[in-house]
Amino acid sequence: MALIGFMEFFSKGKTFRPKKKFNPGTLRYSLHKQAQASLSSGINLRSVVQLPEGEELNDWIAVHVVDFFNRIALIYGTVSEYCTEETCQTMSGGPRFEYLWEDGHKYKKPTAFPAPQYIALLMDWVEAQINNETMFPVSTDVPFPRTFIPLCRKILKRLFRVFVHVYIHHFDRIVAIGAEPHVNTCYKHFYYFVREFDLVNTKELEPLKEMTAHICRDQSPTPQNSTDTPNK
């Protein structure tokens, strides 16, 4: 499929929450536009995710975390009316995988929720992280904290679970509205990015392993990160 169609889908589609945007004139905005231009040009996705020469890794990761948050929110928005507490009583990815919510504040212990409630909590949490200027500095004069990469790993790990739930429980809806090529492209972009920079544990990627092998055929071996627990 044409990547231009993918970009049009993600620029026109409705999301179930406001998009996070970069301020024009900033370095992050420039990087965001550079990433968008590369993605819509038809370049191989494995090349698109690579760090541009001369750019800082943290800036590149920050831009992609925000972009992935926006796109995954949109993807879920296309199926959200079919994802209810009655149809999706647990946040799962098939019978082998159930995700529990823990945020260290209101929910200090892993807690089970129906999928729509879990995803709402997840998106609220991610939005709070990327809007926190001490964690995601707006100005390049402000350094990223040492905890930035670990936080991004947690954000991306949790966003991946929305892909899991949508693919396993709502893919029929994605196909019905003709969004399958667009969602697949978004997933491939996400997958190549997190593997390029070792940002998601391979254990977390297990629920979509077979599908990934089918649509991401130019995979290459990547190091494993075993620091995350799979259900929080």
Short mmCIF file of C-alpha atoms in Angstrom, two decimals:
data_model
loop_
_atom_site.label_atom_id
_atom_site.label_comp_id
_atom_site.label_asym_id
_atom_site.label_seq_id
_atom_site.Cartn_x
_atom_site.Cartn_y
_atom_site.Cartn_z
CA MET A 1 0.00 0.00 0.00
CA ALA A 2 1.08 3.61 -0.47
CA LEU A 3 2.47 5.26 2.64
CA ILE A 4 0.82 8.48 1.51
CA GLY A 5 -2.54 6.82 2.11
CA PHE A 6 -1.32 5.91 5.57
CA MET A 7 -0.43 9.51 6.36
CA GLU A 8 -3.77 10.77 5.04
CA PHE A 9 -5.60 8.24 7.20
CA PHE A 10 -3.80 9.42 10.32
CA SER A 11 -4.24 13.10 9.55
CA LYS A 12 -7.98 12.92 8.83
CA GLY A 13 -9.12 10.23 11.23
CA LYS A 14 -10.89 11.03 14.46
CA THR A 15 -9.36 10.11 17.77
CA PHE A 16 -11.02 9.62 21.11
CA ARG A 17 -8.83 12.27 22.74
CA PRO A 18 -7.07 15.50 21.65
CA LYS A 19 -3.76 15.10 19.88
CA LYS A 20 -0.52 16.10 21.54
CA LYS A 21 1.21 18.62 19.27
CA PHE A 22 4.68 20.10 18.99
CA ASN A 23 5.16 23.87 18.96
CA PRO A 24 6.16 25.20 15.51
CA GLY A 25 9.70 26.54 15.41
CA THR A 26 11.08 24.10 17.96
CA LEU A 27 13.61 21.36 17.37
CA ARG A 28 11.04 18.69 18.26
CA TYR A 29 8.60 20.12 15.71
CA SER A 30 11.35 20.02 13.08
CA LEU A 31 12.19 16.41 13.94
CA HIS A 32 8.50 15.50 13.92
CA LYS A 33 8.11 16.96 10.43
CA GLN A 34 11.30 15.22 9.29
CA ALA A 35 9.99 11.89 10.55
CA GLN A 36 6.60 12.47 8.90
CA ALA A 37 8.24 13.37 5.58
CA SER A 38 10.41 10.25 5.65
CA LEU A 39 7.45 8.06 6.53
CA SER A 40 5.31 9.38 3.68
CA SER A 41 8.10 9.17 1.10
CA GLY A 42 7.94 5.40 0.67
CA ILE A 43 11.33 4.71 2.26
CA ASN A 44 11.77 1.29 3.86
CA LEU A 45 10.46 1.47 7.41
CA ARG A 46 13.62 0.00 8.86
CA SER A 47 15.49 2.99 7.42
CA VAL A 48 12.89 5.50 8.57
CA VAL A 49 13.38 4.68 12.26
CA GLN A 50 17.17 5.11 12.26
CA LEU A 51 18.57 8.11 14.11
CA PRO A 52 19.32 10.92 11.63
CA GLU A 53 22.95 11.93 11.51
CA GLY A 54 23.77 14.71 13.95
CA GLU A 55 20.56 14.40 15.98
CA GLU A 56 20.28 13.54 19.66
CA LEU A 57 18.80 10.14 20.51
CA ASN A 58 16.59 11.46 23.32
CA ASP A 59 15.01 14.05 21.01
CA TRP A 60 14.35 11.38 18.36
CA ILE A 61 12.76 9.06 20.92
CA ALA A 62 10.66 11.85 22.45
CA VAL A 63 9.21 12.77 19.04
CA HIS A 64 8.32 9.16 18.28
CA VAL A 65 6.77 8.46 21.66
CA VAL A 66 4.40 11.38 21.14
CA ASP A 67 3.63 10.42 17.53
CA PHE A 68 2.94 6.81 18.49
CA PHE A 69 0.67 7.96 21.31
CA ASN A 70 -1.34 10.05 18.83
CA ARG A 71 -1.62 7.29 16.24
CA ILE A 72 -2.46 4.51 18.68
CA ALA A 73 -5.13 6.73 20.25
CA LEU A 74 -6.59 7.16 16.77
CA ILE A 75 -6.45 3.42 16.03
CA TYR A 76 -8.25 2.63 19.26
CA GLY A 77 -10.76 5.38 18.49
CA THR A 78 -11.82 3.47 15.36
CA VAL A 79 -12.86 0.45 17.44
CA SER A 80 -13.72 2.02 20.81
CA GLU A 81 -17.49 1.84 20.33
CA TYR A 82 -17.13 -1.93 19.95
CA CYS A 83 -14.85 -2.27 22.96
CA THR A 84 -17.17 -2.15 25.96
CA GLU A 85 -17.13 -3.48 29.49
CA GLU A 86 -19.57 -6.15 28.32
CA THR A 87 -17.65 -7.30 25.23
CA CYS A 88 -14.16 -6.92 26.71
CA GLN A 89 -14.43 -7.70 30.40
CA THR A 90 -10.66 -8.03 30.79
CA MET A 91 -7.70 -6.22 29.21
CA SER A 92 -6.37 -9.19 27.34
CA GLY A 93 -4.59 -10.30 24.23
CA GLY A 94 -6.15 -13.71 23.81
CA PRO A 95 -6.46 -16.38 26.52
CA ARG A 96 -2.74 -16.42 27.43
CA PHE A 97 -2.24 -12.73 28.15
CA GLU A 98 -4.07 -10.50 30.62
CA TYR A 99 -2.79 -7.07 31.60
CA LEU A 100 -3.24 -5.53 35.04
CA TRP A 101 -3.03 -1.81 35.77
CA GLU A 102 -0.62 -0.27 38.26
CA ASP A 103 0.44 3.38 38.37
CA GLY A 104 2.18 3.61 41.76
CA HIS A 105 -0.29 6.21 43.01
CA LYS A 106 -4.01 5.49 42.86
CA TYR A 107 -3.45 1.86 41.92
CA LYS A 108 -0.40 0.68 43.83
CA LYS A 109 -1.07 -2.99 43.25
CA PRO A 110 -1.75 -4.67 39.87
CA THR A 111 -5.51 -4.32 39.34
CA ALA A 112 -7.79 -5.96 36.77
CA PHE A 113 -10.03 -3.73 34.66
CA PRO A 114 -12.25 -4.19 31.62
CA ALA A 115 -10.32 -3.29 28.47
CA PRO A 116 -11.91 0.14 27.81
CA GLN A 117 -11.25 1.25 31.39
CA TYR A 118 -7.69 -0.07 31.31
CA ILE A 119 -6.98 1.70 28.02
CA ALA A 120 -8.48 4.96 29.31
CA LEU A 121 -6.22 4.76 32.38
CA LEU A 122 -3.25 3.92 30.18
CA MET A 123 -3.85 6.82 27.80
CA ASP A 124 -4.43 9.26 30.67
CA TRP A 125 -1.17 8.13 32.25
CA VAL A 126 0.82 8.43 29.00
CA GLU A 127 -0.66 11.85 28.31
CA ALA A 128 0.37 13.02 31.78
CA GLN A 129 3.94 11.80 31.20
CA ILE A 130 4.42 13.48 27.82
CA ASN A 131 2.87 16.72 29.11
CA ASN A 132 5.26 16.76 32.09
CA GLU A 133 7.99 19.18 31.00
CA THR A 134 10.44 17.87 33.56
CA MET A 135 10.27 14.46 31.85
CA PHE A 136 9.69 15.66 28.26
CA PRO A 137 11.42 19.08 28.17
CA VAL A 138 9.97 21.56 25.69
CA SER A 139 13.20 23.56 25.34
CA THR A 140 16.46 22.08 24.14
CA ASP A 141 18.13 24.20 26.85
CA VAL A 142 16.60 21.85 29.45
CA PRO A 143 18.31 18.44 29.60
CA PHE A 144 16.37 15.20 29.64
CA PRO A 145 16.34 13.54 33.07
CA ARG A 146 18.26 10.31 33.65
CA THR A 147 14.93 8.53 34.00
CA PHE A 148 13.79 9.52 30.49
CA ILE A 149 14.71 6.31 28.65
CA PRO A 150 13.30 3.99 31.37
CA LEU A 151 10.07 6.03 31.29
CA CYS A 152 9.87 5.77 27.51
CA ARG A 153 10.36 2.01 27.75
CA LYS A 154 7.39 1.82 30.11
CA ILE A 155 5.25 4.08 27.91
CA LEU A 156 5.99 2.10 24.75
CA LYS A 157 5.51 -1.23 26.52
CA ARG A 158 2.06 -0.12 27.60
CA LEU A 159 1.11 1.39 24.24
CA PHE A 160 2.02 -1.93 22.62
CA ARG A 161 -0.76 -3.54 24.66
CA VAL A 162 -3.33 -1.45 22.82
CA PHE A 163 -2.04 -2.96 19.57
CA VAL A 164 -2.36 -6.41 21.15
CA HIS A 165 -5.96 -5.85 22.20
CA VAL A 166 -7.01 -4.26 18.90
CA TYR A 167 -5.39 -6.92 16.73
CA ILE A 168 -6.64 -9.89 18.72
CA HIS A 169 -10.13 -8.73 19.72
CA HIS A 170 -11.18 -6.06 17.21
CA PHE A 171 -9.36 -6.78 13.97
CA ASP A 172 -12.63 -7.59 12.20
CA ARG A 173 -13.68 -3.97 12.72
CA ILE A 174 -10.34 -2.70 11.40
CA VAL A 175 -10.81 -4.80 8.24
CA ALA A 176 -14.46 -3.73 7.87
CA ILE A 177 -13.58 -0.03 7.68
CA GLY A 178 -10.65 -0.64 5.32
CA ALA A 179 -8.03 0.41 7.86
CA GLU A 180 -6.01 -2.82 7.90
CA PRO A 181 -3.13 -1.56 5.68
CA HIS A 182 -2.86 1.65 7.72
CA VAL A 183 -2.87 -0.11 11.08
CA ASN A 184 -0.35 -2.66 9.82
CA THR A 185 1.96 0.13 8.64
CA CYS A 186 1.67 1.89 11.99
CA TYR A 187 2.42 -1.35 13.80
CA LYS A 188 5.45 -2.07 11.62
CA HIS A 189 6.77 1.45 12.20
CA PHE A 190 6.30 1.03 15.95
CA TYR A 191 7.86 -2.44 15.96
CA TYR A 192 10.94 -1.45 13.96
CA PHE A 193 11.44 1.63 16.14
CA VAL A 194 11.28 -0.15 19.49
CA ARG A 195 13.59 -2.92 18.26
CA GLU A 196 16.04 -0.46 16.69
CA PHE A 197 16.60 1.16 20.09
CA ASP A 198 15.81 -1.87 22.31
CA LEU A 199 12.86 -0.12 23.96
CA VAL A 200 10.44 -3.02 24.48
CA ASN A 201 11.29 -6.37 26.00
CA THR A 202 10.88 -9.25 23.54
CA LYS A 203 8.73 -11.03 26.15
CA GLU A 204 6.24 -8.17 25.88
CA LEU A 205 6.11 -8.63 22.10
CA GLU A 206 5.17 -12.30 22.43
CA PRO A 207 1.36 -11.91 21.97
CA LEU A 208 1.81 -10.66 18.38
CA LYS A 209 4.87 -12.78 17.56
CA GLU A 210 3.26 -14.77 14.74
CA MET A 211 1.65 -11.73 13.13
CA THR A 212 4.90 -9.79 13.43
CA ALA A 213 6.80 -12.56 11.66
CA HIS A 214 4.22 -12.39 8.86
CA ILE A 215 4.13 -8.62 8.25
CA CYS A 216 7.64 -7.65 9.40
CA ARG A 217 9.61 -9.96 7.18
CA ASP A 218 12.86 -8.03 7.15
CA GLN A 219 13.52 -8.45 10.87
CA SER A 220 17.05 -8.62 12.17
CA PRO A 221 18.30 -10.01 15.50
CA THR A 222 18.15 -7.47 18.31
CA PRO A 223 19.30 -7.57 21.93
CA GLN A 224 16.84 -8.59 24.59
CA ASN A 225 15.92 -6.41 27.53
CA SER A 226 14.71 -8.40 30.50
CA THR A 227 14.20 -5.62 33.02
CA ASP A 228 10.41 -5.19 32.63
CA THR A 229 7.69 -7.30 34.18
CA PRO A 230 4.97 -8.36 31.73
CA ASN A 231 1.73 -7.43 33.47
CA LYS A 232 2.13 -3.95 34.96
#
